[in-house]
């Protein structure tokens, strides 16, 4: 994946979220197809690359 500016990454994530939305006609077509689950999974993986979830740290060193 090329190093994209943050504003382009956020736009790409927004587009992917719209593609996977319940009201998306594209999602509706893929959902009914044989490869729908694989397609949905690949879109989710691409979204994860563009906007990775923050990694949680293990146990805290100190209690607050």
Coordinates of N, CA, C and O in Angstrom, one line a residue:
X1 N 0.9 -1.2 0.0 CA 0.0 0.0 0.0 C 0.9 1.2 0.0 O 1.8 1.4 0.9
X2 N 0.7 2.1 -1.0 CA 1.5 3.4 -1.0 C 1.2 4.2 0.2 O 0.1 4.1 0.8
X3 N 2.1 5.1 0.6 CA 2.0 6.0 1.7 C 1.0 7.1 1.2 O 1.4 8.0 0.5
X4 N -0.2 7.1 1.7 CA -1.2 8.0 1.3 C -1.4 9.1 2.3 O -1.3 8.8 3.5
X5 N -1.6 10.3 1.9 CA -1.9 11.4 2.9 C -3.2 11.0 3.7 O -4.1 10.3 3.3
X6 N -3.2 11.5 4.9 CA -4.3 11.2 5.9 C -5.7 11.5 5.3 O -6.6 10.8 5.5
X7 N -5.8 12.7 4.6 CA -7.1 13.0 4.1 C -7.6 12.1 3.0 O -8.7 11.8 2.9
X8 N -6.6 11.5 2.2 CA -7.0 10.5 1.2 C -7.4 9.2 1.9 O -8.4 8.5 1.4
X9 N -6.7 8.8 2.9 CA -7.0 7.6 3.7 C -8.4 7.7 4.2 O -9.2 6.8 4.2
X10 N -8.7 8.9 4.8 CA -10.1 9.0 5.5 C -11.2 9.0 4.4 O -12.2 8.5 4.7
X11 N -10.9 9.6 3.2 CA -11.9 9.5 2.2 C -12.1 8.1 1.7 O -13.2 7.7 1.4
X12 N -11.0 7.4 1.5 CA -11.1 6.0 1.1 C -11.9 5.1 2.1 O -12.8 4.3 1.7
X13 N -11.7 5.4 3.4 CA -12.4 4.6 4.4 C -13.9 5.0 4.4 O -14.7 4.1 4.5
X14 N -14.2 6.3 4.2 CA -15.6 6.7 4.1 C -16.3 6.0 2.9 O -17.4 5.5 3.0
X15 N -15.6 5.9 1.8 CA -16.2 5.2 0.6 C -16.4 3.7 0.9 O -17.5 3.2 0.6
X16 N -15.4 3.1 1.5 CA -15.6 1.7 1.9 C -16.7 1.5 2.8 O -17.5 0.5 2.7
X17 N -16.9 2.4 3.8 CA -18.0 2.3 4.7 C -19.4 2.4 4.0 O -20.3 1.7 4.3
X18 N -19.4 3.3 3.0 CA -20.6 3.4 2.3 C -20.9 2.2 1.4 O -22.1 1.8 1.2
X19 N -19.9 1.6 0.9 CA -20.1 0.4 0.1 C -20.6 -0.7 0.9 O -21.4 -1.5 0.4
X20 N -20.2 -0.8 2.2 CA -20.6 -1.9 3.0 C -21.9 -1.6 3.8 O -22.4 -2.4 4.6
X21 N -22.5 -0.4 3.6 CA -23.7 0.0 4.3 C -24.9 -0.9 3.9 O -24.9 -1.3 2.7
X22 N -25.8 -1.0 4.8 CA -27.0 -1.8 4.5 C -27.8 -1.3 3.3 O -28.3 -2.1 2.5
X23 N -27.8 0.0 3.1 CA -28.5 0.6 2.0 C -27.8 0.6 0.6 O -28.3 1.0 -0.4
X24 N -26.6 0.1 0.6 CA -25.7 0.1 -0.6 C -26.2 -1.0 -1.6 O -26.4 -2.2 -1.2
X25 N -26.5 -0.6 -2.8 CA -27.0 -1.5 -3.8 C -25.8 -2.5 -4.2 O -26.1 -3.7 -4.5
X26 N -24.6 -2.0 -4.2 CA -23.5 -2.9 -4.5 C -23.4 -4.0 -3.4 O -23.2 -5.1 -3.8
X27 N -23.5 -3.6 -2.2 CA -23.4 -4.6 -1.1 C -24.6 -5.6 -1.2 O -24.4 -6.8 -1.0
X28 N -25.7 -5.1 -1.6 CA -26.9 -6.0 -1.8 C -26.6 -7.0 -2.8 O -26.9 -8.2 -2.7
X29 N -26.0 -6.6 -4.0 CA -25.7 -7.5 -5.0 C -24.7 -8.6 -4.6 O -24.9 -9.8 -4.9
X30 N -23.6 -8.1 -4.0 CA -22.6 -9.0 -3.5 C -23.1 -10.0 -2.4 O -22.7 -11.1 -2.4
X31 N -23.9 -9.5 -1.6 CA -24.4 -10.3 -0.4 C -25.2 -11.5 -1.0 O -25.1 -12.6 -0.4
X32 N -25.8 -11.3 -2.1 CA -26.6 -12.4 -2.6 C -25.8 -13.4 -3.5 O -26.3 -14.4 -4.0
X33 N -24.5 -13.0 -3.8 CA -23.7 -13.8 -4.7 C -23.0 -14.9 -3.9 O -22.9 -14.9 -2.7
X34 N -22.4 -15.8 -4.7 CA -21.7 -16.9 -4.1 C -20.4 -16.4 -3.4 O -20.0 -17.0 -2.4
X35 N -19.7 -15.4 -3.9 CA -18.5 -14.9 -3.4 C -18.7 -13.8 -2.4 O -17.7 -13.1 -2.1
X36 N -19.9 -13.5 -2.0 CA -20.2 -12.4 -1.2 C -19.4 -12.2 0.1 O -18.9 -11.2 0.4
X37 N -19.3 -13.3 0.8 CA -18.6 -13.3 2.1 C -17.1 -13.0 1.9 O -16.5 -12.2 2.6
X38 N -16.5 -13.6 0.9 CA -15.1 -13.3 0.6 C -14.9 -11.8 0.2 O -13.9 -11.2 0.6
X39 N -15.8 -11.3 -0.6 CA -15.7 -9.9 -1.1 C -15.9 -9.0 0.1 O -15.1 -8.1 0.3
X40 N -16.8 -9.3 1.0 CA -17.0 -8.4 2.2 C -15.8 -8.5 3.1 O -15.3 -7.5 3.6
X41 N -15.2 -9.7 3.2 CA -14.0 -9.8 4.0 C -12.8 -9.0 3.4 O -12.1 -8.4 4.2
X42 N -12.7 -9.1 2.1 CA -11.5 -8.4 1.5 C -11.7 -6.8 1.6 O -10.7 -6.1 1.8
X43 N -13.0 -6.4 1.5 CA -13.2 -4.9 1.7 C -12.9 -4.5 3.2 O -12.3 -3.5 3.4
X44 N -13.2 -5.4 4.1 CA -12.9 -5.2 5.5 C -11.4 -5.1 5.8 O -10.9 -4.3 6.5
X45 N -10.7 -6.0 5.1 CA -9.2 -6.1 5.2 C -8.6 -4.8 4.7 O -7.7 -4.2 5.2
X46 N -9.1 -4.3 3.5 CA -8.6 -3.1 2.9 C -8.9 -1.9 3.8 O -8.0 -1.1 4.0
X47 N -10.0 -1.9 4.4 CA -10.4 -0.8 5.4 C -9.4 -0.8 6.6 O -9.0 0.2 7.0
X48 N -9.1 -2.0 7.0 CA -8.2 -2.2 8.2 C -6.8 -1.6 7.8 O -6.1 -1.0 8.7
X49 N -6.4 -1.8 6.6 CA -5.1 -1.3 6.2 C -5.1 0.2 6.1 O -4.1 0.9 6.5
X50 N -6.2 0.8 5.6 CA -6.3 2.2 5.5 C -6.5 2.9 6.9 O -6.0 4.0 7.1
X51 N -7.2 2.2 7.8 CA -7.5 2.9 9.1 C -7.4 1.8 10.1 O -8.4 1.3 10.6
X52 N -6.1 1.4 10.5 CA -6.0 0.4 11.5 C -6.5 0.8 12.9 O -6.5 1.9 13.3
X53 N -7.1 -0.2 13.5 CA -7.7 0.0 14.9 C -6.5 0.2 15.8 O -5.4 -0.4 15.6
X54 N -6.6 1.1 16.8 CA -5.5 1.3 17.7 C -5.2 0.0 18.5 O -6.2 -0.7 18.9
X55 N -4.0 -0.2 18.6 CA -3.6 -1.5 19.3 C -3.7 -1.2 20.8 O -3.3 -0.2 21.3
X56 N -4.3 -2.2 21.5 CA -4.4 -2.1 22.9 C -3.1 -2.6 23.6 O -2.5 -3.5 23.1
X57 N -2.8 -2.0 24.7 CA -1.6 -2.4 25.4 C -2.1 -3.5 26.4 O -3.2 -3.5 26.8
X58 N -1.2 -4.3 26.8 CA -1.5 -5.4 27.7 C -1.8 -4.8 29.1 O -2.4 -3.7 29.2
X59 N -1.4 -5.4 30.1 CA -1.7 -4.9 31.4 C -0.9 -3.6 31.7 O 0.2 -3.4 31.2
X60 N -1.5 -2.7 32.4 CA -0.9 -1.4 32.7 C 0.3 -1.7 33.7 O 0.2 -2.6 34.6
X61 N 1.3 -0.9 33.6 CA 2.4 -1.0 34.5 C 2.0 -0.5 35.9 O 2.5 -1.0 36.9
X62 N 1.2 0.5 35.9 CA 0.8 1.1 37.2 C -0.8 1.3 37.2 O -1.4 1.6 36.2
X63 N -1.4 1.1 38.3 CA -2.8 1.4 38.4 C -3.0 2.8 38.8 O -2.2 3.4 39.5
X64 N -4.1 3.4 38.2 CA -4.4 4.8 38.5 C -5.4 4.9 39.5 O -6.3 4.2 39.6

